């Protein structure tokens, strides 16, 4: 059913239909509208989950870790400094294989303090062991949250769904919101297997102290499972496309163009919409990264095999290096791509990304130098 609603409300309605047993969060701009709506659903008797008020983001992450280990589908949301405050627990959640879903309303991090959008917050958590999905628009935000629970509960890894703060969270767009029966058919009630949750009738230890004898082996096993989750991400995306009639790539990447373009721009999140608009007057391809972790190495190599000039458009920066997505592309290419890769940093702290900015990138990427380029609107 088509609705014109705010992105945050679309996410809140979707989470309600996913039927978590526990929701816990601490408000922070621009995530607040999501958790306000979830609290209102509970107060109005429209939802059955327990809504637990936390005194901080650290506490919220700890609460959903506990509820998830208790065998309950769990949800939280955060942004910027709040996500950073969760850091210790986010690593524990991944290591304990708790299938939690978290919405990150992407926002710049301090200092200087800034409440507007870029993608620095989530990308700072890229090594934590969370599957990281990125939304281009609010329809994709709805779709990816439904898929996120199915992926998380299949592979026993938490999933972070990223949507650009304000650009998506506070924007009204027409979206196709599925009905409860459709969501139930795709995402059945969560029933973890015996031994995978805390149960006094079947005692088990989660997160015990580990010595050097087995720590490295356990981390290697986790790494292998995490890489293997790409197969499930693609499978769930294909099931979703068949069930709901909406396909946006293969779950890992999406290529927009003929595949024969000399210039390809690589990006993720809402900026892909701006790239689509810019493409109407300029000939270039777009590689949209839908899943940043685990990184889709083989899919990226395949899609960029014919490109001569590859511009990676980042809304983040690794201090002392370059754009974080650009670093990933260069790691993957490592002599396996003939095209030259150049890092472009745009939009930090909510700086406008105009069509003029994109046109400038398309011209600059053909220049011979490979220095990082900071691009501003005219």
CSV table of C-alpha atoms in Angstrom, one decimal:
chain,number,residue,atom,x,y,z
A,1,UNK,CA,0.0,0.0,0.0
A,2,UNK,CA,1.4,3.4,-1.1
A,3,UNK,CA,1.9,6.0,1.6
A,4,UNK,CA,3.6,9.4,1.8
A,5,UNK,CA,5.3,9.3,5.2
A,6,UNK,CA,8.5,10.4,6.9
A,7,UNK,CA,11.4,8.0,6.7
A,8,UNK,CA,11.7,7.6,10.4
A,9,UNK,CA,8.0,6.7,10.7
A,10,UNK,CA,8.4,4.2,7.8
A,11,UNK,CA,11.2,2.5,9.7
A,12,UNK,CA,9.2,2.5,13.0
A,13,UNK,CA,6.2,1.0,11.3
A,14,UNK,CA,8.4,-1.6,9.7
A,15,UNK,CA,10.1,-2.6,12.9
A,16,UNK,CA,6.7,-3.0,14.6
A,17,UNK,CA,5.7,-5.4,11.8
A,18,UNK,CA,8.9,-7.4,12.4
A,19,UNK,CA,7.5,-8.1,15.9
A,20,UNK,CA,10.6,-7.6,18.2
A,21,UNK,CA,10.1,-8.7,21.8
A,22,UNK,CA,12.3,-6.0,23.2
A,23,UNK,CA,13.1,-2.4,22.0
A,24,UNK,CA,15.5,-0.3,23.9
A,25,UNK,CA,17.2,3.0,22.8
A,26,UNK,CA,18.4,6.4,24.0
A,27,UNK,CA,17.3,9.4,21.9
A,28,UNK,CA,19.8,11.3,19.8
A,29,UNK,CA,19.2,13.5,16.7
A,30,UNK,CA,18.5,12.5,14.0
A,31,UNK,CA,17.5,9.0,15.2
A,32,UNK,CA,14.9,10.3,17.7
A,33,UNK,CA,11.7,10.2,15.6
A,34,UNK,CA,12.1,6.4,15.1
A,35,UNK,CA,12.3,5.5,18.8
A,36,UNK,CA,9.6,8.1,19.6
A,37,UNK,CA,7.2,6.4,17.2
A,38,UNK,CA,8.1,3.0,18.6
A,39,UNK,CA,7.4,4.3,22.2
A,40,UNK,CA,4.1,5.8,21.0
A,41,UNK,CA,3.0,2.5,19.4
A,42,UNK,CA,3.6,0.7,22.8
A,43,UNK,CA,1.9,3.4,24.8
A,44,UNK,CA,-1.2,3.3,22.5
A,45,UNK,CA,-1.5,-0.5,22.8
A,46,UNK,CA,-0.6,-1.0,19.2
A,47,UNK,CA,2.6,-3.2,19.9
A,48,UNK,CA,3.4,-6.1,22.2
A,49,UNK,CA,7.1,-5.6,22.6
A,50,UNK,CA,8.7,-4.4,25.9
A,51,UNK,CA,10.0,-0.9,25.5
A,52,UNK,CA,12.8,-0.4,28.0
A,53,UNK,CA,14.0,3.1,28.6
A,54,UNK,CA,17.8,3.3,28.9
A,55,UNK,CA,19.9,5.9,30.6
A,56,UNK,CA,22.5,5.9,27.8
A,57,UNK,CA,23.3,4.3,24.5
A,58,UNK,CA,25.8,2.0,26.3
A,59,UNK,CA,22.9,0.8,28.4
A,60,UNK,CA,20.5,0.4,25.5
A,61,UNK,CA,23.0,-1.8,23.6
A,62,UNK,CA,23.6,-3.8,26.8
A,63,UNK,CA,19.8,-4.3,27.3
A,64,UNK,CA,19.2,-5.6,23.8
A,65,UNK,CA,22.3,-7.9,24.1
A,66,UNK,CA,20.8,-9.4,27.2
A,67,UNK,CA,17.3,-9.8,25.6
A,68,UNK,CA,18.8,-11.3,22.4
A,69,UNK,CA,20.9,-13.8,24.4
A,70,UNK,CA,17.6,-14.6,26.2
A,71,UNK,CA,16.2,-15.8,22.8
A,72,UNK,CA,14.1,-12.7,22.1
A,73,UNK,CA,14.1,-10.7,18.8
A,74,UNK,CA,15.5,-7.3,19.7
A,75,UNK,CA,15.9,-3.8,18.2
A,76,UNK,CA,17.8,-0.6,18.9
A,77,UNK,CA,18.8,2.6,17.1
A,78,UNK,CA,21.4,5.3,17.4
A,79,UNK,CA,23.5,7.8,15.7
A,80,UNK,CA,26.9,9.6,15.8
A,81,UNK,CA,28.3,10.0,19.4
A,82,UNK,CA,25.6,7.7,20.7
A,83,UNK,CA,26.8,4.9,18.4
A,84,UNK,CA,30.4,5.6,19.5
A,85,UNK,CA,29.2,5.3,23.1
A,86,UNK,CA,27.9,1.8,22.2
A,87,UNK,CA,31.3,0.7,20.8
A,88,UNK,CA,32.4,-1.7,23.6
A,89,UNK,CA,29.0,-3.5,23.5
A,90,UNK,CA,28.8,-3.6,19.7
A,91,UNK,CA,32.0,-5.7,19.6
A,92,UNK,CA,30.5,-8.0,22.3
A,93,UNK,CA,27.2,-8.3,20.5
A,94,UNK,CA,29.0,-9.5,17.3
A,95,UNK,CA,31.4,-11.8,19.2
A,96,UNK,CA,28.4,-13.4,21.1
A,97,UNK,CA,26.6,-13.8,17.7
A,98,UNK,CA,23.5,-12.0,18.9
A,99,UNK,CA,21.2,-11.4,15.9
A,100,UNK,CA,20.2,-7.8,16.8
A,101,UNK,CA,19.1,-5.2,14.3
A,102,UNK,CA,20.2,-1.6,14.8
A,103,UNK,CA,19.2,1.4,12.7
A,104,UNK,CA,22.0,4.0,12.4
A,105,UNK,CA,20.7,7.4,11.3
A,106,UNK,CA,24.1,8.4,9.9
A,107,UNK,CA,25.4,11.7,11.3
A,108,UNK,CA,28.8,13.5,11.6
A,109,UNK,CA,30.8,13.0,14.7
A,110,UNK,CA,32.5,15.6,16.9
A,111,UNK,CA,34.6,17.7,17.0
A,112,UNK,CA,33.4,20.2,16.0
A,113,UNK,CA,29.9,19.3,17.0
A,114,UNK,CA,27.6,18.8,14.0
A,115,UNK,CA,24.1,17.2,13.8
A,116,UNK,CA,23.9,16.9,10.1
A,117,UNK,CA,24.7,13.9,7.8
A,118,UNK,CA,27.7,12.1,6.8
A,119,UNK,CA,28.7,8.4,7.2
A,120,UNK,CA,31.6,8.7,9.6
A,121,UNK,CA,29.8,7.3,12.6
A,122,UNK,CA,28.9,3.8,11.3
A,123,UNK,CA,32.1,3.4,9.2
A,124,UNK,CA,34.1,3.9,12.4
A,125,UNK,CA,32.5,0.6,13.5
A,126,UNK,CA,33.4,-1.3,10.4
A,127,UNK,CA,35.7,-3.8,12.2
A,128,UNK,CA,33.2,-4.7,14.9
A,129,UNK,CA,31.7,-7.8,13.2
A,130,UNK,CA,28.3,-6.2,12.3
A,131,UNK,CA,26.8,-6.7,8.9
A,132,UNK,CA,26.4,-3.2,7.5
A,133,UNK,CA,23.7,-2.4,4.9
A,134,UNK,CA,23.1,1.0,3.3
A,135,UNK,CA,19.8,2.5,2.1
A,136,UNK,CA,19.5,4.8,-1.0
A,137,UNK,CA,16.0,5.9,-0.2
A,138,UNK,CA,13.2,5.3,2.3
A,139,UNK,CA,11.7,2.4,0.3
A,140,UNK,CA,15.0,0.6,0.6
A,141,UNK,CA,15.1,1.4,4.3
A,142,UNK,CA,11.8,-0.4,4.7
A,143,UNK,CA,12.9,-3.4,2.6
A,144,UNK,CA,16.3,-3.7,4.2
A,145,UNK,CA,15.0,-3.7,7.8
A,146,UNK,CA,12.7,-6.7,7.0
A,147,UNK,CA,15.6,-8.5,5.3
A,148,UNK,CA,18.0,-7.6,8.1
A,149,UNK,CA,16.2,-9.7,10.7
A,150,UNK,CA,16.0,-12.7,8.3
A,151,UNK,CA,19.8,-12.4,7.6
A,152,UNK,CA,20.7,-11.8,11.2
A,153,UNK,CA,18.8,-14.8,12.5
A,154,UNK,CA,20.1,-17.1,9.8
A,155,UNK,CA,23.8,-16.3,10.2
A,156,UNK,CA,23.8,-15.3,13.9
A,157,UNK,CA,25.4,-11.9,13.3
A,158,UNK,CA,23.9,-8.5,14.1
A,159,UNK,CA,22.9,-6.2,11.3
A,160,UNK,CA,23.2,-2.5,11.2
A,161,UNK,CA,20.9,-0.8,8.7
A,162,UNK,CA,22.3,2.6,7.7
A,163,UNK,CA,20.1,5.5,6.5
A,164,UNK,CA,21.4,9.0,6.0
A,165,UNK,CA,20.3,11.3,8.8
A,166,UNK,CA,17.8,14.0,7.9
A,167,UNK,CA,18.2,13.3,4.2
A,168,UNK,CA,16.2,10.1,4.7
A,169,UNK,CA,15.0,10.1,8.3
A,170,UNK,CA,13.2,13.4,8.1
A,171,UNK,CA,12.1,13.3,4.4
A,172,UNK,CA,8.6,12.5,3.3
A,173,UNK,CA,8.6,10.1,0.3
A,174,UNK,CA,6.0,7.8,-1.3
A,175,UNK,CA,6.7,4.3,-0.1
A,176,UNK,CA,5.1,0.9,-0.5
A,177,UNK,CA,4.6,-0.3,3.0
A,178,UNK,CA,3.8,-4.0,3.2
A,179,UNK,CA,1.0,-5.4,5.2
A,180,UNK,CA,1.4,-7.4,8.4
A,181,UNK,CA,0.5,-10.7,6.7
A,182,UNK,CA,3.1,-10.2,4.0
A,183,UNK,CA,5.8,-9.5,6.6
A,184,UNK,CA,4.8,-12.5,8.7
A,185,UNK,CA,5.0,-14.8,5.7
A,186,UNK,CA,8.5,-13.6,4.9
A,187,UNK,CA,9.7,-13.3,8.5
A,188,UNK,CA,8.3,-15.9,10.8
A,189,UNK,CA,8.4,-15.6,14.5
A,190,UNK,CA,11.9,-15.9,16.0
A,191,UNK,CA,12.5,-19.4,17.4
A,192,UNK,CA,16.2,-19.9,18.2
A,193,UNK,CA,17.5,-23.4,18.5
A,194,UNK,CA,18.1,-24.9,21.9
A,195,UNK,CA,21.6,-24.1,23.0
A,196,UNK,CA,21.7,-20.7,21.2
A,197,UNK,CA,20.1,-18.8,24.1
A,198,UNK,CA,20.1,-18.6,27.8
A,199,UNK,CA,17.9,-21.3,29.3
A,200,UNK,CA,17.9,-22.4,32.9
A,201,UNK,CA,16.7,-25.9,31.8
A,202,UNK,CA,19.6,-26.2,29.3
A,203,UNK,CA,22.5,-24.3,30.9
A,204,UNK,CA,25.2,-22.8,28.6
A,205,UNK,CA,28.0,-20.2,28.9
A,206,UNK,CA,28.1,-17.2,26.6
A,207,UNK,CA,31.2,-15.0,26.4
A,208,UNK,CA,33.5,-16.9,28.8
A,209,UNK,CA,37.1,-16.0,29.5
A,210,UNK,CA,39.4,-17.4,26.8
A,211,UNK,CA,43.2,-17.8,26.9
A,212,UNK,CA,45.6,-17.5,24.0
A,213,UNK,CA,45.1,-21.3,23.5
A,214,UNK,CA,41.9,-20.8,21.6
A,215,UNK,CA,41.2,-17.0,21.2
A,216,UNK,CA,42.8,-16.6,17.8
A,217,UNK,CA,41.1,-19.7,16.5
A,218,UNK,CA,37.7,-18.5,17.6
A,219,UNK,CA,38.3,-15.1,15.9
A,220,UNK,CA,39.4,-16.9,12.7
A,221,UNK,CA,36.2,-19.0,12.8
A,222,UNK,CA,34.1,-15.9,13.3
A,223,UNK,CA,35.9,-14.3,10.3
A,224,UNK,CA,35.1,-17.2,8.1
A,225,UNK,CA,31.5,-17.3,9.1
A,226,UNK,CA,31.2,-13.5,8.5
A,227,UNK,CA,32.6,-13.8,5.0
A,228,UNK,CA,30.2,-16.7,4.4
A,229,UNK,CA,27.2,-14.6,5.3
A,230,UNK,CA,27.4,-12.9,1.8
A,231,UNK,CA,25.7,-16.0,0.4
A,232,UNK,CA,22.8,-15.6,2.8
A,233,UNK,CA,22.5,-11.9,2.1
A,234,UNK,CA,22.2,-12.6,-1.6
A,235,UNK,CA,19.7,-15.4,-1.0
A,236,UNK,CA,17.5,-13.3,1.3
A,237,UNK,CA,17.6,-10.4,-1.3
A,238,UNK,CA,16.5,-12.8,-4.0
A,239,UNK,CA,13.6,-14.2,-1.8
A,240,UNK,CA,12.5,-10.7,-1.0
A,241,UNK,CA,12.5,-9.6,-4.6
A,242,UNK,CA,10.3,-12.6,-5.5
A,243,UNK,CA,7.9,-12.1,-2.6
A,244,UNK,CA,7.5,-8.3,-2.8
A,245,UNK,CA,8.4,-7.6,-6.4
A,246,UNK,CA,11.2,-5.1,-5.7
A,247,UNK,CA,14.7,-5.9,-6.7
A,248,UNK,CA,17.6,-3.5,-6.0
A,249,UNK,CA,20.8,-5.3,-7.1
A,250,UNK,CA,21.8,-8.7,-5.7
A,251,UNK,CA,21.8,-7.7,-2.0
A,252,UNK,CA,25.5,-6.8,-2.1
A,253,UNK,CA,25.9,-4.3,-5.0
A,254,UNK,CA,23.8,-2.7,-7.8
A,255,UNK,CA,25.2,-1.4,-11.1
A,256,UNK,CA,23.4,1.4,-12.8
A,257,UNK,CA,24.4,1.7,-16.5
A,258,UNK,CA,25.3,-0.4,-19.5
A,259,UNK,CA,28.5,-1.8,-17.9
A,260,UNK,CA,30.7,-0.4,-20.7
A,261,UNK,CA,31.2,3.1,-19.3
A,262,UNK,CA,34.8,4.4,-19.1
A,263,UNK,CA,34.0,6.4,-15.9
A,264,UNK,CA,32.3,4.7,-12.9
A,265,UNK,CA,31.4,6.4,-9.7
A,266,UNK,CA,31.2,4.2,-6.6
A,267,UNK,CA,29.1,5.3,-3.6
A,268,UNK,CA,26.6,4.2,-1.0
A,269,UNK,CA,23.6,5.6,0.7
A,270,UNK,CA,21.4,8.5,-0.4
A,271,UNK,CA,24.1,10.0,-2.6
A,272,UNK,CA,23.3,7.3,-5.1
A,273,UNK,CA,20.1,9.2,-5.8
A,274,UNK,CA,22.0,12.3,-6.6
A,275,UNK,CA,24.3,10.3,-8.9
A,276,UNK,CA,21.2,8.9,-10.8
A,277,UNK,CA,20.0,12.5,-11.4
A,278,UNK,CA,23.5,13.6,-12.5
A,279,UNK,CA,23.8,10.7,-14.9
A,280,UNK,CA,21.0,12.1,-17.1
A,281,UNK,CA,23.3,14.7,-18.6
A,282,UNK,CA,26.7,12.9,-18.3
A,283,UNK,CA,27.8,9.5,-19.4
A,284,UNK,CA,29.1,7.5,-16.4
A,285,UNK,CA,28.2,4.3,-14.6
A,286,UNK,CA,27.3,4.0,-11.0
A,287,UNK,CA,28.3,1.2,-8.7
A,288,UNK,CA,26.1,1.2,-5.6
A,289,UNK,CA,27.5,-0.6,-2.6
A,290,UNK,CA,24.5,-2.0,-0.7
A,291,UNK,CA,26.5,-4.1,1.8
A,292,UNK,CA,29.7,-2.6,3.2
A,293,UNK,CA,30.4,-5.4,5.6
A,294,UNK,CA,31.2,-8.1,4.7
A,295,UNK,CA,32.7,-6.2,1.7
A,296,UNK,CA,31.6,-7.6,-1.7
A,297,UNK,CA,35.1,-8.1,-3.2
A,298,UNK,CA,34.3,-10.4,-6.1
A,299,UNK,CA,31.1,-8.5,-7.1
A,300,UNK,CA,33.0,-5.2,-7.1
A,301,UNK,CA,35.8,-6.6,-9.3
A,302,UNK,CA,33.3,-8.0,-11.7
A,303,UNK,CA,31.3,-4.8,-12.1
A,304,UNK,CA,34.4,-2.6,-12.4
A,305,UNK,CA,36.4,-4.8,-14.8
A,306,UNK,CA,35.8,-2.6,-17.8
A,307,UNK,CA,36.1,0.8,-16.1
A,308,UNK,CA,39.1,3.1,-17.0
A,309,UNK,CA,38.5,5.7,-14.3
A,310,UNK,CA,36.9,4.9,-11.0
A,311,UNK,CA,35.8,7.7,-8.7
A,312,UNK,CA,35.0,6.7,-5.2
A,313,UNK,CA,32.7,9.2,-3.6
A,314,UNK,CA,33.0,9.1,0.2
A,315,UNK,CA,31.0,10.9,2.9
A,316,UNK,CA,33.7,9.8,5.4
A,317,UNK,CA,37.5,10.3,5.9
A,318,UNK,CA,40.1,8.1,7.6
A,319,UNK,CA,42.4,10.8,9.1
A,320,UNK,CA,45.9,10.5,7.6
A,321,UNK,CA,44.7,8.2,4.7
A,322,UNK,CA,41.7,8.9,2.4
A,323,UNK,CA,38.0,8.2,2.1
A,324,UNK,CA,37.1,4.9,3.8
A,325,UNK,CA,35.2,3.4,0.9
A,326,UNK,CA,38.1,4.4,-1.4
A,327,UNK,CA,40.5,2.5,0.9
A,328,UNK,CA,38.3,-0.6,0.5
A,329,UNK,CA,38.3,-0.3,-3.3
A,330,UNK,CA,42.0,0.0,-3.5
A,331,UNK,CA,42.4,-3.1,-1.2
A,332,UNK,CA,40.1,-5.1,-3.4
A,333,UNK,CA,41.7,-4.0,-6.7
A,334,UNK,CA,45.3,-4.6,-5.7
A,335,UNK,CA,46.5,-5.0,-9.3
A,336,UNK,CA,43.3,-6.8,-10.4
A,337,UNK,CA,41.6,-3.8,-12.0
A,338,UNK,CA,43.0,-1.9,-14.9
A,339,UNK,CA,41.1,1.3,-14.0
A,340,UNK,CA,42.7,4.0,-11.9
A,341,UNK,CA,41.0,4.6,-8.5
A,342,UNK,CA,40.7,8.1,-7.1
A,343,UNK,CA,39.3,9.2,-3.7
A,344,UNK,CA,36.8,12.0,-3.5
A,345,UNK,CA,35.5,13.3,-0.2
A,346,UNK,CA,32.2,15.2,-0.2
A,347,UNK,CA,29.3,16.2,2.0
A,348,UNK,CA,30.9,16.0,5.4
A,349,UNK,CA,28.8,17.4,8.2
A,350,UNK,CA,25.8,17.9,5.8
A,351,UNK,CA,27.7,19.9,3.1
A,352,UNK,CA,25.5,20.0,0.0
A,353,UNK,CA,26.3,17.5,-2.7
A,354,UNK,CA,25.0,19.1,-5.9
A,355,UNK,CA,24.9,18.0,-9.5
A,356,UNK,CA,27.7,20.5,-10.0
A,357,UNK,CA,29.8,18.6,-7.5
A,358,UNK,CA,29.2,15.3,-9.4
A,359,UNK,CA,30.1,16.9,-12.7
A,360,UNK,CA,33.3,18.2,-11.2
A,361,UNK,CA,34.2,14.7,-10.0
A,362,UNK,CA,33.6,13.2,-13.4
A,363,UNK,CA,36.1,15.7,-14.9
A,364,UNK,CA,38.7,15.4,-12.1
A,365,UNK,CA,38.8,11.6,-12.1
A,366,UNK,CA,40.5,11.6,-15.6
A,367,UNK,CA,43.4,13.7,-14.4
A,368,UNK,CA,46.7,11.7,-13.8
A,369,UNK,CA,47.3,12.5,-10.1
A,370,UNK,CA,45.8,10.1,-7.5
A,371,UNK,CA,45.8,12.6,-4.6
A,372,UNK,CA,42.6,12.7,-2.4
A,373,UNK,CA,40.2,15.4,-3.7
A,374,UNK,CA,37.9,17.4,-1.4
A,375,UNK,CA,35.0,18.6,-3.5
A,376,UNK,CA,32.8,21.5,-2.5
A,377,UNK,CA,29.7,23.0,-4.1
A,378,UNK,CA,30.1,26.2,-6.1
